[in-house]
XYZ file of C-alpha atoms in Angstrom:
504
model
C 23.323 275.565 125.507
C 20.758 278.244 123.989
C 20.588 278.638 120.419
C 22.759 276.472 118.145
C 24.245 277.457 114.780
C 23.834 275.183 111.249
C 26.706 273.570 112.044
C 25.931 272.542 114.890
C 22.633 271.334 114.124
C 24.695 269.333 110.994
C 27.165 267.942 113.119
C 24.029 266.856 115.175
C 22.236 265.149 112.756
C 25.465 263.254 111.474
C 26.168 262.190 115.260
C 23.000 260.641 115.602
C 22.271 258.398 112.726
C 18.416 257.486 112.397
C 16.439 255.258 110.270
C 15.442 256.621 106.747
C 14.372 254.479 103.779
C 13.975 256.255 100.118
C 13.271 254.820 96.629
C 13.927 251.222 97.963
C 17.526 251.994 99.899
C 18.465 253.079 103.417
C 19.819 256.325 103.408
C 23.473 256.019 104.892
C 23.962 259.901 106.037
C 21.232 262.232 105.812
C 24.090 264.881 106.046
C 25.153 263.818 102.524
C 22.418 262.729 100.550
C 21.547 264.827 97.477
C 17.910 264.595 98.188
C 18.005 266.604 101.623
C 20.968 268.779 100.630
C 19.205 272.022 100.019
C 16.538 271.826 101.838
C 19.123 270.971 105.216
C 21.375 274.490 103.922
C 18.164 276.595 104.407
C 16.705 274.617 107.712
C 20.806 275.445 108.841
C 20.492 278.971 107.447
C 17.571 279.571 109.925
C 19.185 278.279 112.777
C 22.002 280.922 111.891
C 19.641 283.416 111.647
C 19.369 283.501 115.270
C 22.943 284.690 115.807
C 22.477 287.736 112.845
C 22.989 291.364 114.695
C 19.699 292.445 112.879
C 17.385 289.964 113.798
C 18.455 288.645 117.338
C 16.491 291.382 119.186
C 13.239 290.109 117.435
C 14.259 286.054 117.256
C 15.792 285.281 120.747
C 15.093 286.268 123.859
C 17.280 285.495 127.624
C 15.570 282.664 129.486
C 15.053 282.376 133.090
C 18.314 280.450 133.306
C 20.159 282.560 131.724
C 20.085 280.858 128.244
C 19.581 282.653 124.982
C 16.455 280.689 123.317
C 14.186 281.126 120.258
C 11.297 283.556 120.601
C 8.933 280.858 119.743
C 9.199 279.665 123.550
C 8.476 283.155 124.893
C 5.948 283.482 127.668
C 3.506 286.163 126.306
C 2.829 288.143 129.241
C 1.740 291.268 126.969
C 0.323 292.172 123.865
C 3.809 293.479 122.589
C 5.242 289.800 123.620
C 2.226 288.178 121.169
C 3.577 290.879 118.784
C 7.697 289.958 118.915
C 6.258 286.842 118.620
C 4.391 287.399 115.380
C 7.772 289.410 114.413
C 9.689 285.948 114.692
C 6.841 284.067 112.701
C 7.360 286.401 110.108
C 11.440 286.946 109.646
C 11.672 283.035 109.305
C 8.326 282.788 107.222
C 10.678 284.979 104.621
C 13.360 283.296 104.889
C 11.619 280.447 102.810
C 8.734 282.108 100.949
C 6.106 280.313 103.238
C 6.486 277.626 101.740
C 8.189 275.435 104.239
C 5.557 274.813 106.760
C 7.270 272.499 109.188
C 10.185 275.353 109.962
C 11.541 275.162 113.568
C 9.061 277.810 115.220
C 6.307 275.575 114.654
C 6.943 272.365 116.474
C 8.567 274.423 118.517
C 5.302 276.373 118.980
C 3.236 273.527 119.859
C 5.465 272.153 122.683
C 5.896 275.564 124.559
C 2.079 275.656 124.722
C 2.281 272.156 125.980
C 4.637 273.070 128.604
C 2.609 276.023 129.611
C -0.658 273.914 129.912
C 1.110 270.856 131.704
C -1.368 271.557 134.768
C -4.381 270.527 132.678
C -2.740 266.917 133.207
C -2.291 266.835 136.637
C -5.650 265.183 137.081
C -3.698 262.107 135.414
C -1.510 262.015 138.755
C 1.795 260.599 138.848
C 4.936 262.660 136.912
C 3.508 263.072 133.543
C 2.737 266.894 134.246
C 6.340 267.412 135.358
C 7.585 265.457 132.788
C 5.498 267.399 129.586
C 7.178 270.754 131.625
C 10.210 269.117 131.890
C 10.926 267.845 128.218
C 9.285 271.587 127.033
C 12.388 273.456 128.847
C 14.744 270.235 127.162
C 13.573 271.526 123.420
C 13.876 275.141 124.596
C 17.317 275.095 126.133
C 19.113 272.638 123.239
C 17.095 274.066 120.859
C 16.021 271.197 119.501
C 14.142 270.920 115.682
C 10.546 269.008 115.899
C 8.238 267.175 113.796
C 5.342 265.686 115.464
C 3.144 262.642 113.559
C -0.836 262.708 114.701
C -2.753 260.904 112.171
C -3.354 257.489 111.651
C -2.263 256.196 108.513
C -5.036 255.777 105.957
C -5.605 252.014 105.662
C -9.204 251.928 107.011
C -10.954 255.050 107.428
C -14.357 253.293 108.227
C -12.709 251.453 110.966
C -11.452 252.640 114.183
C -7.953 251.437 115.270
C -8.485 248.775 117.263
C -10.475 247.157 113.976
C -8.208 247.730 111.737
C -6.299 244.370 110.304
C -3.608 244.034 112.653
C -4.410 245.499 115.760
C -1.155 247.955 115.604
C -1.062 248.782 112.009
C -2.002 252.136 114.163
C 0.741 252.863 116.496
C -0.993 251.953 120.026
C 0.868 250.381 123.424
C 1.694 246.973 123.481
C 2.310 246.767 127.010
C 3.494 248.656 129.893
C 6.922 247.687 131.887
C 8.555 249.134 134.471
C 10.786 251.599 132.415
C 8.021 252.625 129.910
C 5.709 252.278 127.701
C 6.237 249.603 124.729
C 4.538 250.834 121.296
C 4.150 249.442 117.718
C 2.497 250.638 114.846
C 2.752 253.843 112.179
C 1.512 257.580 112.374
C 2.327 259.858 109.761
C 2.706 262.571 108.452
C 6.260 263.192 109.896
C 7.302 266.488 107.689
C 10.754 267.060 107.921
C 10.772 263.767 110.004
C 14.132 262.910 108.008
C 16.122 265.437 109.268
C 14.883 266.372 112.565
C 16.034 266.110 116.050
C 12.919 264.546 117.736
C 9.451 263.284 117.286
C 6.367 264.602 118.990
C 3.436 261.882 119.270
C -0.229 262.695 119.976
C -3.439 262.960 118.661
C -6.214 264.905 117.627
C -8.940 266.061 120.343
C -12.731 264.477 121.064
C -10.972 260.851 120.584
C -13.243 258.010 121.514
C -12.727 255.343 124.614
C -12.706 252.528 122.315
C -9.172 253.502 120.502
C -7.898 254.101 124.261
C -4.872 252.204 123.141
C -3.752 254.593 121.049
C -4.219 257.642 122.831
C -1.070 259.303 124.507
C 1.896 262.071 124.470
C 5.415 260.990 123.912
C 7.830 262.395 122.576
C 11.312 260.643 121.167
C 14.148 261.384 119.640
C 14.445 260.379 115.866
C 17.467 258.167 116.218
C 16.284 255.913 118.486
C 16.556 252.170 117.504
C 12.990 251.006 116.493
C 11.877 254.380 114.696
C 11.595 253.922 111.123
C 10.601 256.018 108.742
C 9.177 255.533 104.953
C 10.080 258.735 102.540
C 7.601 259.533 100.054
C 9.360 260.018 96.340
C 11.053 262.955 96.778
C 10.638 266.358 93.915
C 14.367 266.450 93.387
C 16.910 263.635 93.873
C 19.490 265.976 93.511
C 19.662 265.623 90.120
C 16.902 268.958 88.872
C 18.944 272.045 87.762
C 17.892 275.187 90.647
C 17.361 276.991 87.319
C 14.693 274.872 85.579
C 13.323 274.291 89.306
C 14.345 276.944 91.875
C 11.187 276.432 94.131
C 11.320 272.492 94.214
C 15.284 272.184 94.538
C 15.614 274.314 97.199
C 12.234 274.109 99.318
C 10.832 270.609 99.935
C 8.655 269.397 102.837
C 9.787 265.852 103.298
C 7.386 263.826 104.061
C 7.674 260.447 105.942
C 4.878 257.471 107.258
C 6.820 256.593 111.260
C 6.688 252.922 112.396
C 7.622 251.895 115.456
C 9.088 248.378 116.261
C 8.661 247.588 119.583
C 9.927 251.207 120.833
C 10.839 251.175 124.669
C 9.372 255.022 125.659
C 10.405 255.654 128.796
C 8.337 256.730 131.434
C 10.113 260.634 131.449
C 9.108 260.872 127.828
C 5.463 260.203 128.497
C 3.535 263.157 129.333
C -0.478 261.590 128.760
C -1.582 257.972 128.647
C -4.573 255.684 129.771
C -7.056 258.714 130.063
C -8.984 259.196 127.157
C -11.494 261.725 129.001
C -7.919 263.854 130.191
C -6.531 263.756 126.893
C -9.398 265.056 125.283
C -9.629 267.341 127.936
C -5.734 268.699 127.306
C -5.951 269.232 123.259
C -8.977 270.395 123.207
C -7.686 273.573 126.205
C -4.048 273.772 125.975
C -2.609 276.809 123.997
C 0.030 274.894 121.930
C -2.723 274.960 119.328
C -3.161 278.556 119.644
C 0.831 279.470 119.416
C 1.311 277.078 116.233
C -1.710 277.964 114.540
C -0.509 282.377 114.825
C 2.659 280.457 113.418
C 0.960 279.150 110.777
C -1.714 281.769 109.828
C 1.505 284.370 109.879
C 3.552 281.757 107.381
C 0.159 281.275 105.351
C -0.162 285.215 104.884
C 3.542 285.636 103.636
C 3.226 282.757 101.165
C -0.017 284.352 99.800
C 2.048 287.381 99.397
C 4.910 285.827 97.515
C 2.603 284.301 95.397
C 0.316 287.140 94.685
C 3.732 289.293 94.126
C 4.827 286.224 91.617
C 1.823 286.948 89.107
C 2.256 290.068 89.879
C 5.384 289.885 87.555
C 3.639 287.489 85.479
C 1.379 289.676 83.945
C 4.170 292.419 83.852
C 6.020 290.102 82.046
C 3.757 289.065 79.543
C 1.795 292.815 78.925
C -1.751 291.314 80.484
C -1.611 293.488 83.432
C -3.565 296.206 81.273
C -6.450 293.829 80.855
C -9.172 294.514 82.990
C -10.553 290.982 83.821
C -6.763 290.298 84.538
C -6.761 293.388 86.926
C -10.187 291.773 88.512
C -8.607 288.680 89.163
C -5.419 290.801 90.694
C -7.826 292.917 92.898
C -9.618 289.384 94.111
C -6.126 288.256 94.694
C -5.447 291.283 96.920
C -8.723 290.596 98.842
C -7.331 287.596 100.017
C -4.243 288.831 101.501
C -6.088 291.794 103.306
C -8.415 289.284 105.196
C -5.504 287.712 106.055
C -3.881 290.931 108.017
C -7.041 291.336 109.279
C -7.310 288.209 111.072
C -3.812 288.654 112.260
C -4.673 292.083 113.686
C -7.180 290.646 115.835
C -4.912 288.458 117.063
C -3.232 290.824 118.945
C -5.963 293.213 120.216
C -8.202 290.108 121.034
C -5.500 288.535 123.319
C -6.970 285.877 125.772
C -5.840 285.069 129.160
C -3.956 281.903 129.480
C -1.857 280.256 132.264
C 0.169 281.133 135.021
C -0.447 284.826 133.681
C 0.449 284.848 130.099
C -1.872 285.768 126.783
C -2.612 284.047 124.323
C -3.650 284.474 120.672
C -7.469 284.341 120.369
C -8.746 280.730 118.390
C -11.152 282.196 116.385
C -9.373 284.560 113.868
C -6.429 282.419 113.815
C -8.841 279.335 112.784
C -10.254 281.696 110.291
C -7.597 282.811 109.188
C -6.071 279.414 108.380
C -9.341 278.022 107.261
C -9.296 281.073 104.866
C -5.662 279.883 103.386
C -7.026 276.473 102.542
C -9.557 278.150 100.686
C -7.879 281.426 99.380
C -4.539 279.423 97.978
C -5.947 277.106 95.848
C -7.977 279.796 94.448
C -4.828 281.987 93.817
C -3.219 279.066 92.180
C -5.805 278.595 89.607
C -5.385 282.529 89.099
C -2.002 282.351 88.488
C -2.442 279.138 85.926
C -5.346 281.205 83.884
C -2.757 284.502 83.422
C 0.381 282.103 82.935
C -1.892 280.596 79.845
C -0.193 278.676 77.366
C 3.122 280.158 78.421
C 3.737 278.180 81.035
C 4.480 275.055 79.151
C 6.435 276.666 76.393
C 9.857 277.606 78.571
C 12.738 276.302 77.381
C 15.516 274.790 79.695
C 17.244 277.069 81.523
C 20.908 275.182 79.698
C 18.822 276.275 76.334
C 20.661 279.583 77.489
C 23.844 278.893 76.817
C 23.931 276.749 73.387
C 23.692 277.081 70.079
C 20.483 278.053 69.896
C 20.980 280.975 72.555
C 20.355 283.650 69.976
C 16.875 282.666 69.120
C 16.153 282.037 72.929
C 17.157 286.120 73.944
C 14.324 286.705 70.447
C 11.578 284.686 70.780
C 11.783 284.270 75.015
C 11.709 288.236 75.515
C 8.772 289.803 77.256
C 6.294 292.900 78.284
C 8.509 296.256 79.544
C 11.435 295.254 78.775
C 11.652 291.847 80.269
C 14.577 289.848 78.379
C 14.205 286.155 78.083
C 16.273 285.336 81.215
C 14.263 286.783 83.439
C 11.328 285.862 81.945
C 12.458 282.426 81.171
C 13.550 281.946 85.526
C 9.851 283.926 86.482
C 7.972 281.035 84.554
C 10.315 278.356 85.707
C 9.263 280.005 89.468
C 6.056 280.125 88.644
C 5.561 276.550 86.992
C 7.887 274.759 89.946
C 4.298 276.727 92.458
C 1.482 275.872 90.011
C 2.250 273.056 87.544
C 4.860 270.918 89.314
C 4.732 268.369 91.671
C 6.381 270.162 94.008
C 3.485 272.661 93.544
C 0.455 270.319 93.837
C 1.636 269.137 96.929
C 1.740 272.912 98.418
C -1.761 272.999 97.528
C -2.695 269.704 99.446
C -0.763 270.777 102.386
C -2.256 274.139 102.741
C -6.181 272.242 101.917
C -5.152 269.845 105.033
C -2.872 271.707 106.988
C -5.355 272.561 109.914
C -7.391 269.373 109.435
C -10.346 268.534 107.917
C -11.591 271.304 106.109
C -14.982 270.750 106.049
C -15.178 269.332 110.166
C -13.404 272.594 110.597
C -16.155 274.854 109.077
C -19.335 272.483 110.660
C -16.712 273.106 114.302
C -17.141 276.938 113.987
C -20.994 276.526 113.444
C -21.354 274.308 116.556
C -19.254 276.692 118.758
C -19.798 280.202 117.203
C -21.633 282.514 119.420
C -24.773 282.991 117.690
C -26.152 285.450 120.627
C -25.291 288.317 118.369
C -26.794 286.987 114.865
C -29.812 285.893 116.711
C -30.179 288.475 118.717
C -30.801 290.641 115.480
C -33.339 288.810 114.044
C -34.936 288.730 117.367
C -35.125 292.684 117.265
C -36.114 292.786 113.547
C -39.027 290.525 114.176
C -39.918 292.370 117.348
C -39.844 295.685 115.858
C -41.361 294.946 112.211
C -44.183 293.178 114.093
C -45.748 296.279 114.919
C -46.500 298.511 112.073
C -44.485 301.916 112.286
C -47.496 303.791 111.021
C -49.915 302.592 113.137
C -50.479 302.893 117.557
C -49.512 299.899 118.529
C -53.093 299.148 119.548
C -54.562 299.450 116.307
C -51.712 297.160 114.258
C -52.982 294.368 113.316
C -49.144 292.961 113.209
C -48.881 293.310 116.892
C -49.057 289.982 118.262
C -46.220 288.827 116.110
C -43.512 291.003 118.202
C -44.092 288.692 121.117
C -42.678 285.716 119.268
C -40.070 283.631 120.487
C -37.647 282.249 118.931
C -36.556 278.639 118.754
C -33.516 278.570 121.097
């Protein structure tokens, strides 16, 4: 099949009806509901962006079979394949602003990597190898939308999950059968999980033997009897006008808690189980986590550029651009964005080998470079609050417009060079939907948690950085300032401290 249009993907969706539950009801059609209607147009619009003259070269590519597939399941043999790849990350990144972080090249990311490590699960035996390679060319070729779910829900944090209340209020195995594995219990967060194709289970790495139970890879699709999922209140209902909220209306990140009821998996769709050891083994080495986080550190830098460029116009707007603290905070802004390119340079010219002869992004800028979005966007969203000032809360309603009152809207709405109040009026609405809405606050919480725990993250690059560099420094500086330069080394009395060794 190859790459599908919108409509197809729509006519998919309606075909297979799935479980949702919002505000209290069960929604009938996804296809229809006013809650998921914009945000399903753009998802469609980037499936149609495959098929667009100008961008095929750099978001397809022709399969071994023959197939025309996305570029996020290209084998990166060379630098300039990591670099198409990047290309892709970027043209769909766009296409939302960065700020739909669950787009179809990032799912999609994680499961080619998966496929492409499969042989670090041959030591479970049996077919799950095959079957993790097998179900990875399945997504490819149908090009299937993903959301995966790999948390536990937070009922107990102090507890592990076999302690928890009810023994599968964390989704674990109930019991194995000859056709599959049986499993109950919740993961979340399943973003997008409404209107998706399929669900990818798993969990994080360094798991411990005692949870054993609910350790494993499965995959499903979303429609099959048993799966439920749980929306959280939704920004828009359908009911916000674009113009009062254009970011929120058009741009939301479902977000869903999974349960499964007594879910048959069968054994195909298992690719890891019963190994806690292997499965550690697998996340902790397989590149899926390398292709999805380039995904996501190439995403994070466009969104910091759309919403650098956004007060950009802010302070155009309202004449503070010619203040020089304002400037400061601009130039700090700016700061942020270059690390970013930096990181993703290094990306490319640091390429690692991988398996079966490909490359692979390098961990260690794209960790920091992700690690430096959860830091770097909250920070530009408190910039953009302090030069939006009191104006942010005094925008009228965008139908304000066209009343009665109109005239003394165009007046007293105008701003800086020539800005009149429409413009200004829809830049503030933009600005207010990123940094004082919901819709907004949540952006910020996803890009804190995105990669994980943000502070395990930082200790994790202090317990596996190569020090040999750092150290080795202040292993010369000692050596060398323990002789004094003006002295024979015979006569310094600092001598004996350049044969000092340091702790290891």
């Amino acid at each position: 099949m190859g790459i599908r249009t919108g409509q197809q993907y729509l006519d998919h969706l309606r075909a297979h009806p799935r479980e949702v539950w919002l505000r209290g009801e069960r929604v009938a059609d996804i296809t229809s509901h006013p809650a998921f209607a914009r945000p399903l147009a753009h998802t469609a619009a980037l499936f149609d962006l495959q098929h667009e003259p100008r961008y095929a070269d750099v978001l397809t590519w022709k399969a071994e079979n023959g197939e025309t597939v996305s570029t996020c399941y290209l084998p990166c043999r060379t630098p300039a394949d990591l670099a198409k790849r990047a290309a892709a990350y970027r043209i769909v990144a766009e296409s939302t602003f960065g700020m739909m972080g669950r787009s179809l090249d990032f799912v999609g990311s994680v499961i080619y990597g998966f496929g492409e490590s499969a042989e670090l699960l041959e030591t479970l035996g049996g077919d799950f190898a095959d079957n993790l390679r097998a179900y990875a060319r399945h997504v490819r070729d149908n090009d299937l939308f993903l959301t995966h779910a790999i948390i536990t829900p937070q009922i107990d944090r102090s507890k592990n999950s076999g302690d928890q209340a009810d023994a599968f209020l964390h989704l674990g195995v109930v019991r194995e059968t000859s056709e599959g594995l049986i499993v109950r219990g919740a993961r979340m967060l399943a973003t997008m999980g409404p209107i998706v194709d399929e669900v990818l289970i798993y969990s994080m790495a360094n798991q411990k033997q005692e949870d054993s139970n609910y350790l494993f890879i499965f995959a499903m699709p979303i429609d099959t009897p048993g799966i439920r999922q749980i929306c959280r209140e939704p920004y828009d209902n359908g009911e916000r006008l674009p113009g009062n909220h254009p970011m929120a209306t058009n741009f939301e990140d479902s977000d869903t808690l999974i349960l499964f009821d007594d879910v048959l998996v069968p054994w195909s769709r298992v690719f890891a189980y019963n190994n806690v050891p292997a499965i550690n083994h697998f996340h902790a080495n397989n590149t899926g986590k390398n292709h999805s986080g380039h995904q996501a550190a190439v995403r994070g830098l466009v969104k910091l550029e759309f919403v650098v460029g956004l007060i950009m116009e802010i302070v155009k707007a309202n004449g503070a651009e010619k203040f020089l603290h304002v400037q400061q905070m601009m130039g700090e802004c700016l700061h942020y964005v270059e690390l970013m390119k930096s990181c993703l340079v290094r990306t490319l010219a640091e390429a690692e080998p991988a398996f079966g002869g490909t490359i692979k992004p390098p961990m260690l800028p794209i960790n920091s470079a992700r690690m430096l979005t959860s830091r770097f966007y909250p920070r530009i969203i408190e910039i953009m609050q302090t030069v939006g000032a009191g104006g942010m809360q005094m925008m009228p309603s965008f139908e304000d417009l066209d009343s009665p009152i109109a005239a003394d809207i165009q007046k007293y709405y105008q701003g800086a060079a020539g800005t009149d109040a429409a413009a200004r009026i829809r830049l503030y609405k933009m600005a207010w939907d990123i940094c004082g809405d919901a819709f907004g606050s949540r952006q910020v919480q996803y890009e804190r948690y995105h990669q994980g725990d943000p502070v395990r993250n930082m200790a994790n690059l202090f317990l596996g950085y190569d020090k040999s560099v750092c150290q080795g420094l202040v292993a010369q500086a000692i050596a060398k300032t323990g002789q004094d330069i003006l002295k024979p080394a015979d006569q310094s009395p600092l001598t004996s401290l350049s044969s000092i060794t340091l702790a290891a």
